[in-house]
Amino acid sequence: MSLPLERIVILVLKHLHGELNAEEQLELEQWMSASPENSAMVEAFFDEENVQRQLQQLTEVDTRIWNKLEVHTGARVKPIIPYHRYLLYAACISAFLMTLAALIKFNTHPSLPVATTTRPVMDIAAPDSTRAFITLGNGKKLYLDSVRNGTSLLPGNQLGQKLSGSSISYHGSVTNAAPELNTITVPKGSKPLLISLPDGSSLLLNVASTASFYVPFPPNERVVQVSGEAYFDVARNAQQPFIVKSKDQVIKVLGTAFNINSYNDEATIKTTLVEGKLQVSQVKSNASRLLSAGQQLTLNTAGDFQLNTDADTDEATAWKQNIFQFKQTELHIIMRQLSRWYNVDIVYTGTMKERFFTATFSRDKSLTAVLKIMELNGINCSLHNRTITIMQ
């Protein structure tokens, strides 16, 4: 990964001020991991001993280094820094710029050795934007953060418009255009996306999830294929059944509101009915169950159903309210949710006993704040780069 030198300076200074958003944090980390010299350069900037050493040498910095930097960046670096922190920041910047100059020299003398170091990520912010994209029928990908609000998503078709940074709508005037398959993906490390479907139903798609459907819906039925988690509020239409497919399960709806959790890395599919009625079928056996409001149906990998007639719908749909809510939830399930939301990997060391936890907290919390909550509950964990290690 290559970045202009001025962009590197901006990212590092914003990190120092605590002003990096999630995308910028990822951009800096990817650049650091692209090569040993990149990592070594930024490591020097955050090395406390190096900062103290550079503080003593601050007045001895050769003007030619600054001139050489300006030649490569085309701009002077003049961060606005509170006076009581000026000396420390100045030392940090000095250390960074001297290392940067050394890197410039290194690039012209590739035979020179460079020390390899790895710097742990200080913290990972919660997602602050929706980074969803649409895969059109021809395979073209349309990234919503690059599309202006009000822009048509399907050229030549009045259906499909970006409403805001976190919502799109396919609801509108139907044209004579042939139905086209759209697959919407909300990746890890993204906020959910609200989708208004062609029939007026709504779909809230959670992180690390996809939804596929034809635009417009065919006249005989409304079908949505889901992987991951989604909340549906379905417009009633007895003449046009609403079908939701996910892994080994099919849901038939007339008009209702429900949540489906169907991630590929989960052993079960959980369907939670908030209001109305729906029928859930197992694909292979064609066995089915009828759900009423307030019930939750779990389908395991063996094809067996388990019905909870007094489900906690608030817990199942807490993510819609931007909340993590766990009630006697198994640790591995919690960690998989954190992995999707913060876009991190999870590693377990030692033999992990089955443990259950109860907690409620905002999904806006940084990852470090969440890990502190876990530590208060007796979980020994650490964060290095984008990996959480759970230690027994």
mmCIF file of C-alpha atoms in Angstrom, residues 2-392:
data_model
loop_
_atom_site.group_PDB
_atom_site.id
_atom_site.type_symbol
_atom_site.label_atom_id
_atom_site.label_comp_id
_atom_site.label_asym_id
_atom_site.label_seq_id
_atom_site.Cartn_x
_atom_site.Cartn_y
_atom_site.Cartn_z
ATOM 1 C CA SER A 2 1.438 3.355 -1.070
ATOM 2 C CA LEU A 3 0.508 6.718 0.440
ATOM 3 C CA PRO A 4 1.792 10.223 -0.314
ATOM 4 C CA LEU A 5 4.206 11.402 2.365
ATOM 5 C CA GLU A 6 1.986 14.346 3.283
ATOM 6 C CA ARG A 7 -0.899 11.936 3.873
ATOM 7 C CA ILE A 8 1.258 9.897 6.252
ATOM 8 C CA VAL A 9 2.125 13.019 8.236
ATOM 9 C CA ILE A 10 -1.554 13.981 8.505
ATOM 10 C CA LEU A 11 -2.608 10.509 9.658
ATOM 11 C CA VAL A 12 0.091 10.324 12.327
ATOM 12 C CA LEU A 13 -0.652 13.806 13.665
ATOM 13 C CA LYS A 14 -4.385 13.061 13.783
ATOM 14 C CA HIS A 15 -3.619 9.855 15.664
ATOM 15 C CA LEU A 16 -1.592 11.879 18.179
ATOM 16 C CA HIS A 17 -4.552 14.216 18.721
ATOM 17 C CA GLY A 18 -6.990 11.288 18.964
ATOM 18 C CA GLU A 19 -8.874 12.520 15.884
ATOM 19 C CA LEU A 20 -8.632 9.457 13.619
ATOM 20 C CA ASN A 21 -11.945 7.978 12.516
ATOM 21 C CA ALA A 22 -12.294 4.226 11.886
ATOM 22 C CA GLU A 23 -11.417 4.472 8.182
ATOM 23 C CA GLU A 24 -8.330 6.599 8.817
ATOM 24 C CA GLN A 25 -7.211 4.253 11.601
ATOM 25 C CA LEU A 26 -7.452 1.316 9.192
ATOM 26 C CA GLU A 27 -5.655 3.309 6.478
ATOM 27 C CA LEU A 28 -2.704 4.017 8.803
ATOM 28 C CA GLU A 29 -2.517 0.420 10.019
ATOM 29 C CA GLN A 30 -2.591 -0.972 6.478
ATOM 30 C CA TRP A 31 0.186 1.374 5.429
ATOM 31 C CA MET A 32 2.285 0.348 8.450
ATOM 32 C CA SER A 33 1.821 -3.355 7.698
ATOM 33 C CA ALA A 34 2.748 -2.906 4.021
ATOM 34 C CA SER A 35 6.492 -3.020 4.764
ATOM 35 C CA PRO A 36 8.935 -3.276 7.693
ATOM 36 C CA GLU A 37 10.322 0.208 7.042
ATOM 37 C CA ASN A 38 6.843 1.765 7.220
ATOM 38 C CA SER A 39 6.232 0.154 10.595
ATOM 39 C CA ALA A 40 9.704 1.149 11.843
ATOM 40 C CA MET A 41 9.179 4.755 10.810
ATOM 41 C CA VAL A 42 5.920 5.206 12.704
ATOM 42 C CA GLU A 43 7.213 3.137 15.610
ATOM 43 C CA ALA A 44 9.924 5.722 16.121
ATOM 44 C CA PHE A 45 7.294 8.416 16.312
ATOM 45 C CA PHE A 46 5.539 6.708 19.240
ATOM 46 C CA ASP A 47 8.660 5.401 20.996
ATOM 47 C CA GLU A 48 8.842 7.296 24.305
ATOM 48 C CA GLU A 49 12.624 6.804 24.705
ATOM 49 C CA ASN A 50 13.130 8.009 21.163
ATOM 50 C CA VAL A 51 10.964 11.064 21.875
ATOM 51 C CA GLN A 52 13.082 11.967 24.902
ATOM 52 C CA ARG A 53 16.232 11.509 22.885
ATOM 53 C CA GLN A 54 14.877 13.692 20.091
ATOM 54 C CA LEU A 55 13.849 16.325 22.634
ATOM 55 C CA GLN A 56 17.515 16.786 23.509
ATOM 56 C CA GLN A 57 18.424 16.990 19.837
ATOM 57 C CA LEU A 58 15.505 19.167 18.774
ATOM 58 C CA THR A 59 17.566 22.300 18.271
ATOM 59 C CA GLU A 60 20.199 20.373 16.298
ATOM 60 C CA VAL A 61 17.899 19.229 13.510
ATOM 61 C CA ASP A 62 19.563 20.029 10.209
ATOM 62 C CA THR A 63 17.554 22.523 8.161
ATOM 63 C CA ARG A 64 18.348 20.471 5.095
ATOM 64 C CA ILE A 65 16.170 17.633 6.431
ATOM 65 C CA TRP A 66 13.185 19.951 6.667
ATOM 66 C CA ASN A 67 13.898 21.300 3.174
ATOM 67 C CA LYS A 68 14.114 17.793 1.820
ATOM 68 C CA LEU A 69 10.805 16.922 3.496
ATOM 69 C CA GLU A 70 9.138 19.966 1.927
ATOM 70 C CA VAL A 71 10.396 18.930 -1.487
ATOM 71 C CA HIS A 72 8.713 15.556 -1.063
ATOM 72 C CA THR A 73 5.488 16.744 0.610
ATOM 73 C CA GLY A 74 4.987 20.110 -1.050
ATOM 74 C CA ALA A 75 3.697 21.584 2.205
ATOM 75 C CA ARG A 76 4.901 22.650 5.621
ATOM 76 C CA VAL A 77 3.666 20.770 8.677
ATOM 77 C CA LYS A 78 2.274 23.280 11.181
ATOM 78 C CA PRO A 79 -0.006 21.504 13.652
ATOM 79 C CA ILE A 80 -1.879 23.656 16.162
ATOM 80 C CA ILE A 81 -0.713 22.410 19.555
ATOM 81 C CA PRO A 82 -1.638 23.592 23.080
ATOM 82 C CA TYR A 83 1.334 25.368 24.632
ATOM 83 C CA HIS A 84 1.632 23.096 27.656
ATOM 84 C CA ARG A 85 2.113 20.093 25.334
ATOM 85 C CA TYR A 86 4.202 21.864 22.737
ATOM 86 C CA LEU A 87 7.604 20.533 23.751
ATOM 87 C CA LEU A 88 6.489 16.908 23.800
ATOM 88 C CA TYR A 89 4.674 17.203 20.479
ATOM 89 C CA ALA A 90 7.582 19.033 18.935
ATOM 90 C CA ALA A 91 9.875 16.233 20.011
ATOM 91 C CA CYS A 92 7.499 13.639 18.573
ATOM 92 C CA ILE A 93 7.302 15.488 15.277
ATOM 93 C CA SER A 94 11.060 15.849 15.217
ATOM 94 C CA ALA A 95 11.496 12.123 15.762
ATOM 95 C CA PHE A 96 8.982 11.363 13.046
ATOM 96 C CA LEU A 97 10.436 13.753 10.494
ATOM 97 C CA MET A 98 14.001 12.603 11.086
ATOM 98 C CA THR A 99 12.881 9.005 10.619
ATOM 99 C CA LEU A 100 10.947 10.042 7.528
ATOM 100 C CA ALA A 101 14.065 11.664 6.112
ATOM 101 C CA ALA A 102 15.957 8.487 6.857
ATOM 102 C CA LEU A 103 13.298 6.543 4.998
ATOM 103 C CA ILE A 104 13.661 8.817 1.978
ATOM 104 C CA LYS A 105 17.377 8.115 2.067
ATOM 105 C CA PHE A 106 16.697 4.393 2.489
ATOM 106 C CA ASN A 107 14.521 4.350 -0.623
ATOM 107 C CA THR A 108 17.513 5.545 -2.639
ATOM 108 C CA HIS A 109 19.826 2.992 -0.948
ATOM 109 C CA PRO A 110 17.755 -0.220 -0.729
ATOM 110 C CA SER A 111 20.727 -2.259 0.470
ATOM 111 C CA LEU A 112 20.746 -0.502 3.858
ATOM 112 C CA PRO A 113 19.238 -2.591 6.706
ATOM 113 C CA VAL A 114 16.054 -1.443 8.448
ATOM 114 C CA ALA A 115 14.953 -2.606 11.886
ATOM 115 C CA THR A 116 11.640 -4.449 11.998
ATOM 116 C CA THR A 117 9.249 -3.614 14.803
ATOM 117 C CA THR A 118 5.554 -4.079 15.420
ATOM 118 C CA ARG A 119 3.472 -1.472 17.209
ATOM 119 C CA PRO A 120 0.241 -2.547 18.893
ATOM 120 C CA VAL A 121 -2.852 -0.580 18.001
ATOM 121 C CA MET A 122 -3.573 1.835 20.870
ATOM 122 C CA ASP A 123 -7.350 1.519 20.436
ATOM 123 C CA ILE A 124 -9.980 0.816 17.807
ATOM 124 C CA ALA A 125 -12.905 3.203 17.510
ATOM 125 C CA ALA A 126 -16.451 1.993 16.966
ATOM 126 C CA PRO A 127 -17.685 2.313 13.364
ATOM 127 C CA ASP A 128 -18.778 5.867 12.610
ATOM 128 C CA SER A 129 -20.211 5.413 9.115
ATOM 129 C CA THR A 130 -21.901 2.922 6.816
ATOM 130 C CA ARG A 131 -19.469 1.404 4.297
ATOM 131 C CA ALA A 132 -21.981 -0.715 2.401
ATOM 132 C CA PHE A 133 -21.764 -1.530 -1.292
ATOM 133 C CA ILE A 134 -24.108 -2.966 -3.913
ATOM 134 C CA THR A 135 -23.149 -5.695 -6.378
ATOM 135 C CA LEU A 136 -25.284 -5.251 -9.491
ATOM 136 C CA GLY A 137 -26.451 -8.004 -11.811
ATOM 137 C CA ASN A 138 -23.526 -7.417 -14.178
ATOM 138 C CA GLY A 139 -21.025 -7.846 -11.325
ATOM 139 C CA LYS A 140 -20.247 -4.146 -10.991
ATOM 140 C CA LYS A 141 -19.800 -2.909 -7.423
ATOM 141 C CA LEU A 142 -21.284 0.395 -6.344
ATOM 142 C CA TYR A 143 -19.809 1.799 -3.107
ATOM 143 C CA LEU A 144 -22.402 3.942 -1.372
ATOM 144 C CA ASP A 145 -19.894 6.241 0.335
ATOM 145 C CA SER A 146 -18.813 7.395 -3.129
ATOM 146 C CA VAL A 147 -22.372 8.181 -4.252
ATOM 147 C CA ARG A 148 -24.070 11.508 -3.511
ATOM 148 C CA ASN A 149 -27.383 11.590 -1.659
ATOM 149 C CA GLY A 150 -30.278 11.567 -4.122
ATOM 150 C CA THR A 151 -28.263 9.742 -6.795
ATOM 151 C CA SER A 152 -29.969 6.926 -8.727
ATOM 152 C CA LEU A 153 -28.444 3.532 -7.973
ATOM 153 C CA LEU A 154 -29.673 1.861 -11.162
ATOM 154 C CA PRO A 155 -29.139 3.936 -14.322
ATOM 155 C CA GLY A 156 -32.232 3.899 -16.522
ATOM 156 C CA ASN A 157 -34.420 2.613 -13.679
ATOM 157 C CA GLN A 158 -36.338 4.925 -11.372
ATOM 158 C CA LEU A 159 -36.085 2.340 -8.599
ATOM 159 C CA GLY A 160 -33.029 2.735 -6.394
ATOM 160 C CA GLN A 161 -31.813 5.914 -4.738
ATOM 161 C CA LYS A 162 -29.350 6.772 -1.997
ATOM 162 C CA LEU A 163 -31.227 8.762 0.650
ATOM 163 C CA SER A 164 -28.435 9.350 3.162
ATOM 164 C CA GLY A 165 -25.168 7.919 4.377
ATOM 165 C CA SER A 166 -27.039 5.113 6.154
ATOM 166 C CA SER A 167 -30.137 4.456 4.020
ATOM 167 C CA ILE A 168 -31.157 3.630 0.463
ATOM 168 C CA SER A 169 -34.559 3.198 -1.153
ATOM 169 C CA TYR A 170 -35.816 1.014 -3.992
ATOM 170 C CA HIS A 171 -39.392 2.135 -3.373
ATOM 171 C CA GLY A 172 -40.863 4.284 -6.157
ATOM 172 C CA SER A 173 -42.285 4.277 -9.654
ATOM 173 C CA VAL A 174 -41.896 0.948 -11.448
ATOM 174 C CA THR A 175 -40.420 1.088 -14.933
ATOM 175 C CA ASN A 176 -40.456 -1.426 -17.768
ATOM 176 C CA ALA A 177 -36.895 -2.446 -16.968
ATOM 177 C CA ALA A 178 -36.334 -6.191 -16.454
ATOM 178 C CA PRO A 179 -35.766 -7.274 -12.828
ATOM 179 C CA GLU A 180 -32.078 -7.094 -11.882
ATOM 180 C CA LEU A 181 -30.464 -8.930 -8.992
ATOM 181 C CA ASN A 182 -28.906 -6.605 -6.409
ATOM 182 C CA THR A 183 -26.715 -7.896 -3.576
ATOM 183 C CA ILE A 184 -26.118 -5.431 -0.758
ATOM 184 C CA THR A 185 -23.159 -6.012 1.543
ATOM 185 C CA VAL A 186 -22.507 -4.362 4.901
ATOM 186 C CA PRO A 187 -18.885 -5.324 5.711
ATOM 187 C CA LYS A 188 -17.235 -5.818 9.073
ATOM 188 C CA GLY A 189 -16.435 -2.534 10.808
ATOM 189 C CA SER A 190 -19.466 -0.710 9.359
ATOM 190 C CA LYS A 191 -22.683 0.726 10.742
ATOM 191 C CA PRO A 192 -25.934 -0.988 9.624
ATOM 192 C CA LEU A 193 -27.764 0.051 6.456
ATOM 193 C CA LEU A 194 -31.512 0.766 6.241
ATOM 194 C CA ILE A 195 -33.053 -0.443 2.968
ATOM 195 C CA SER A 196 -36.512 0.463 1.703
ATOM 196 C CA LEU A 197 -37.497 -2.443 -0.555
ATOM 197 C CA PRO A 198 -39.437 -2.089 -3.842
ATOM 198 C CA ASP A 199 -42.761 -3.074 -2.197
ATOM 199 C CA GLY A 200 -42.458 -0.577 0.665
ATOM 200 C CA SER A 201 -41.145 -3.105 3.199
ATOM 201 C CA SER A 202 -38.031 -2.129 5.119
ATOM 202 C CA LEU A 203 -34.896 -4.072 5.923
ATOM 203 C CA LEU A 204 -32.189 -3.068 8.393
ATOM 204 C CA LEU A 205 -28.998 -4.969 7.517
ATOM 205 C CA ASN A 206 -26.500 -5.526 10.302
ATOM 206 C CA VAL A 207 -22.701 -5.580 10.103
ATOM 207 C CA ALA A 208 -20.974 -8.447 8.202
ATOM 208 C CA SER A 209 -24.238 -9.276 6.402
ATOM 209 C CA THR A 210 -25.598 -9.472 2.858
ATOM 210 C CA ALA A 211 -29.078 -9.260 1.337
ATOM 211 C CA SER A 212 -29.939 -10.194 -2.268
ATOM 212 C CA PHE A 213 -33.191 -9.490 -4.129
ATOM 213 C CA TYR A 214 -34.503 -8.577 -7.572
ATOM 214 C CA VAL A 215 -35.323 -4.965 -8.412
ATOM 215 C CA PRO A 216 -38.220 -4.627 -8.952
ATOM 216 C CA PHE A 217 -39.758 -7.677 -7.267
ATOM 217 C CA PRO A 218 -41.334 -10.182 -9.684
ATOM 218 C CA PRO A 219 -45.158 -9.989 -9.646
ATOM 219 C CA ASN A 220 -45.779 -13.399 -8.035
ATOM 220 C CA GLU A 221 -43.590 -13.176 -4.917
ATOM 221 C CA ARG A 222 -41.121 -11.068 -2.957
ATOM 222 C CA VAL A 223 -37.906 -12.978 -2.196
ATOM 223 C CA VAL A 224 -34.889 -11.809 -0.167
ATOM 224 C CA GLN A 225 -31.811 -13.991 0.436
ATOM 225 C CA VAL A 226 -29.998 -13.111 3.688
ATOM 226 C CA SER A 227 -26.626 -14.044 5.147
ATOM 227 C CA GLY A 228 -25.826 -12.578 8.552
ATOM 228 C CA GLU A 229 -28.400 -10.584 10.503
ATOM 229 C CA ALA A 230 -31.333 -8.452 9.414
ATOM 230 C CA TYR A 231 -34.521 -6.934 10.796
ATOM 231 C CA PHE A 232 -37.579 -6.916 8.522
ATOM 232 C CA ASP A 233 -40.734 -4.821 8.669
ATOM 233 C CA VAL A 234 -42.852 -6.349 5.918
ATOM 234 C CA ALA A 235 -45.659 -4.579 4.064
ATOM 235 C CA ARG A 236 -48.810 -6.721 4.003
ATOM 236 C CA ASN A 237 -49.802 -8.146 0.602
ATOM 237 C CA ALA A 238 -51.697 -11.461 0.637
ATOM 238 C CA GLN A 239 -51.414 -11.786 -3.157
ATOM 239 C CA GLN A 240 -47.623 -11.488 -3.145
ATOM 240 C CA PRO A 241 -46.030 -13.600 -0.374
ATOM 241 C CA PHE A 242 -42.811 -12.324 1.183
ATOM 242 C CA ILE A 243 -40.086 -15.002 1.347
ATOM 243 C CA VAL A 244 -36.794 -14.789 3.277
ATOM 244 C CA LYS A 245 -34.166 -17.450 2.565
ATOM 245 C CA SER A 246 -31.109 -18.041 4.762
ATOM 246 C CA LYS A 247 -28.829 -21.083 4.762
ATOM 247 C CA ASP A 248 -31.125 -24.106 5.395
ATOM 248 C CA GLN A 249 -34.218 -22.087 6.284
ATOM 249 C CA VAL A 250 -37.114 -20.440 4.463
ATOM 250 C CA ILE A 251 -39.495 -17.932 6.082
ATOM 251 C CA LYS A 252 -42.894 -17.184 4.549
ATOM 252 C CA VAL A 253 -44.448 -13.879 5.620
ATOM 253 C CA LEU A 254 -47.690 -12.067 4.900
ATOM 254 C CA GLY A 255 -47.058 -8.956 6.978
ATOM 255 C CA THR A 256 -44.968 -8.803 10.102
ATOM 256 C CA ALA A 257 -41.826 -7.540 11.867
ATOM 257 C CA PHE A 258 -39.073 -9.979 12.750
ATOM 258 C CA ASN A 259 -35.332 -10.434 13.241
ATOM 259 C CA ILE A 260 -33.232 -13.151 11.633
ATOM 260 C CA ASN A 261 -29.708 -14.080 12.747
ATOM 261 C CA SER A 262 -28.092 -16.362 10.187
ATOM 262 C CA TYR A 263 -24.325 -15.790 10.194
ATOM 263 C CA ASN A 264 -22.230 -18.485 8.549
ATOM 264 C CA ASP A 265 -19.961 -18.728 11.609
ATOM 265 C CA GLU A 266 -22.895 -19.389 13.946
ATOM 266 C CA ALA A 267 -24.121 -22.945 14.525
ATOM 267 C CA THR A 268 -27.792 -21.958 14.520
ATOM 268 C CA ILE A 269 -30.312 -19.740 12.755
ATOM 269 C CA LYS A 270 -32.445 -17.663 15.123
ATOM 270 C CA THR A 271 -35.715 -16.131 13.979
ATOM 271 C CA THR A 272 -37.380 -13.776 16.468
ATOM 272 C CA LEU A 273 -40.923 -12.578 15.770
ATOM 273 C CA VAL A 274 -41.751 -9.110 17.111
ATOM 274 C CA GLU A 275 -45.279 -8.797 15.702
ATOM 275 C CA GLY A 276 -47.614 -10.666 13.362
ATOM 276 C CA LYS A 277 -47.234 -14.292 12.289
ATOM 277 C CA LEU A 278 -44.858 -16.181 10.049
ATOM 278 C CA GLN A 279 -44.050 -19.691 8.925
ATOM 279 C CA VAL A 280 -40.500 -21.041 9.105
ATOM 280 C CA SER A 281 -39.471 -24.110 7.091
ATOM 281 C CA GLN A 282 -36.371 -26.290 7.028
ATOM 282 C CA VAL A 283 -35.158 -26.646 3.438
ATOM 283 C CA LYS A 284 -34.081 -30.313 3.399
ATOM 284 C CA SER A 285 -36.881 -31.902 5.440
ATOM 285 C CA ASN A 286 -39.564 -29.326 4.626
ATOM 286 C CA ALA A 287 -40.542 -29.431 8.303
ATOM 287 C CA SER A 288 -42.132 -26.156 9.382
ATOM 288 C CA ARG A 289 -43.244 -24.202 12.425
ATOM 289 C CA LEU A 290 -45.713 -21.353 12.813
ATOM 290 C CA LEU A 291 -44.526 -18.462 14.992
ATOM 291 C CA SER A 292 -46.575 -15.942 16.929
ATOM 292 C CA ALA A 293 -45.443 -12.561 18.255
ATOM 293 C CA GLY A 294 -42.907 -12.798 21.094
ATOM 294 C CA GLN A 295 -41.578 -16.216 20.040
ATOM 295 C CA GLN A 296 -38.117 -17.246 18.855
ATOM 296 C CA LEU A 297 -37.335 -20.289 16.728
ATOM 297 C CA THR A 298 -33.824 -21.790 16.635
ATOM 298 C CA LEU A 299 -32.740 -24.135 13.827
ATOM 299 C CA ASN A 300 -29.528 -26.111 14.421
ATOM 300 C CA THR A 301 -27.204 -27.780 11.911
ATOM 301 C CA ALA A 302 -28.931 -31.140 12.414
ATOM 302 C CA GLY A 303 -32.166 -29.619 11.124
ATOM 303 C CA ASP A 304 -33.936 -29.598 14.488
ATOM 304 C CA PHE A 305 -36.202 -26.756 15.643
ATOM 305 C CA GLN A 306 -36.319 -25.374 19.185
ATOM 306 C CA LEU A 307 -39.159 -22.984 19.999
ATOM 307 C CA ASN A 308 -38.961 -20.378 22.767
ATOM 308 C CA THR A 309 -42.490 -19.160 23.429
ATOM 309 C CA ASP A 310 -41.356 -16.347 25.755
ATOM 310 C CA ALA A 311 -38.424 -14.839 23.892
ATOM 311 C CA ASP A 312 -36.624 -11.625 24.846
ATOM 312 C CA THR A 313 -37.281 -9.625 21.689
ATOM 313 C CA ASP A 314 -35.436 -6.606 23.116
ATOM 314 C CA GLU A 315 -32.211 -8.619 23.382
ATOM 315 C CA ALA A 316 -32.615 -10.069 19.885
ATOM 316 C CA THR A 317 -33.143 -6.629 18.336
ATOM 317 C CA ALA A 318 -30.853 -4.543 20.591
ATOM 318 C CA TRP A 319 -28.450 -3.984 17.682
ATOM 319 C CA LYS A 320 -31.197 -1.928 15.971
ATOM 320 C CA GLN A 321 -30.949 0.528 18.864
ATOM 321 C CA ASN A 322 -27.126 0.614 18.573
ATOM 322 C CA ILE A 323 -26.743 -1.446 21.753
ATOM 323 C CA PHE A 324 -24.917 -4.625 22.694
ATOM 324 C CA GLN A 325 -27.177 -6.583 25.023
ATOM 325 C CA PHE A 326 -26.140 -9.949 26.427
ATOM 326 C CA LYS A 327 -28.154 -12.014 28.900
ATOM 327 C CA GLN A 328 -26.327 -15.147 30.016
ATOM 328 C CA THR A 329 -24.647 -15.205 26.600
ATOM 329 C CA GLU A 330 -21.772 -17.592 25.888
ATOM 330 C CA LEU A 331 -18.357 -15.893 25.584
ATOM 331 C CA HIS A 332 -17.605 -17.155 22.069
ATOM 332 C CA ILE A 333 -20.874 -15.675 20.771
ATOM 333 C CA ILE A 334 -20.023 -12.305 22.330
ATOM 334 C CA MET A 335 -16.545 -12.325 20.798
ATOM 335 C CA ARG A 336 -17.914 -13.096 17.331
ATOM 336 C CA GLN A 337 -20.186 -10.060 17.609
ATOM 337 C CA LEU A 338 -17.252 -7.856 18.641
ATOM 338 C CA SER A 339 -15.165 -9.270 15.783
ATOM 339 C CA ARG A 340 -17.766 -8.202 13.221
ATOM 340 C CA TRP A 341 -18.446 -4.781 14.698
ATOM 341 C CA TYR A 342 -14.834 -3.673 15.243
ATOM 342 C CA ASN A 343 -13.407 -5.684 12.311
ATOM 343 C CA VAL A 344 -10.881 -7.584 14.434
ATOM 344 C CA ASP A 345 -9.703 -11.185 14.738
ATOM 345 C CA ILE A 346 -10.172 -13.302 17.876
ATOM 346 C CA VAL A 347 -7.557 -15.744 19.206
ATOM 347 C CA TYR A 348 -7.974 -18.041 22.204
ATOM 348 C CA THR A 349 -5.032 -19.406 24.199
ATOM 349 C CA GLY A 350 -5.240 -22.287 26.629
ATOM 350 C CA THR A 351 -8.368 -24.335 27.319
ATOM 351 C CA MET A 352 -11.391 -22.080 27.488
ATOM 352 C CA LYS A 353 -14.151 -23.103 29.850
ATOM 353 C CA GLU A 354 -17.756 -22.421 28.902
ATOM 354 C CA ARG A 355 -18.567 -19.015 30.362
ATOM 355 C CA PHE A 356 -21.730 -16.904 30.243
ATOM 356 C CA PHE A 357 -22.106 -13.153 30.713
ATOM 357 C CA THR A 358 -24.767 -10.512 31.168
ATOM 358 C CA ALA A 359 -24.023 -6.958 30.064
ATOM 359 C CA THR A 360 -25.545 -4.009 28.208
ATOM 360 C CA PHE A 361 -23.518 -1.187 26.627
ATOM 361 C CA SER A 362 -23.500 1.169 23.656
ATOM 362 C CA ARG A 363 -22.016 0.035 20.357
ATOM 363 C CA ASP A 364 -20.414 3.492 20.139
ATOM 364 C CA LYS A 365 -17.848 2.541 22.783
ATOM 365 C CA SER A 366 -14.265 2.092 21.626
ATOM 366 C CA LEU A 367 -12.888 -1.434 21.662
ATOM 367 C CA THR A 368 -10.560 -0.683 24.573
ATOM 368 C CA ALA A 369 -13.535 0.479 26.660
ATOM 369 C CA VAL A 370 -15.363 -2.766 25.848
ATOM 370 C CA LEU A 371 -12.350 -4.880 26.770
ATOM 371 C CA LYS A 372 -12.159 -3.095 30.118
ATOM 372 C CA ILE A 373 -15.767 -4.112 30.771
ATOM 373 C CA MET A 374 -14.812 -7.689 29.984
ATOM 374 C CA GLU A 375 -11.811 -7.546 32.301
ATOM 375 C CA LEU A 376 -14.092 -6.387 35.120
ATOM 376 C CA ASN A 377 -16.061 -9.578 34.471
ATOM 377 C CA GLY A 378 -12.953 -11.721 34.867
ATOM 378 C CA ILE A 379 -11.889 -12.081 31.215
ATOM 379 C CA ASN A 380 -8.139 -11.853 30.648
ATOM 380 C CA CYS A 381 -7.707 -10.283 27.211
ATOM 381 C CA SER A 382 -5.294 -8.148 25.217
ATOM 382 C CA LEU A 383 -5.385 -6.135 21.971
ATOM 383 C CA HIS A 384 -2.466 -6.219 19.529
ATOM 384 C CA ASN A 385 -2.806 -4.694 16.070
ATOM 385 C CA ARG A 386 -6.297 -5.896 15.059
ATOM 386 C CA THR A 387 -6.290 -9.098 17.084
ATOM 387 C CA ILE A 388 -7.910 -9.725 20.468
ATOM 388 C CA THR A 389 -6.310 -12.538 22.448
ATOM 389 C CA ILE A 390 -8.442 -14.236 25.112
ATOM 390 C CA MET A 391 -6.256 -15.954 27.699
ATOM 391 C CA GLN A 392 -7.357 -18.695 30.079
#
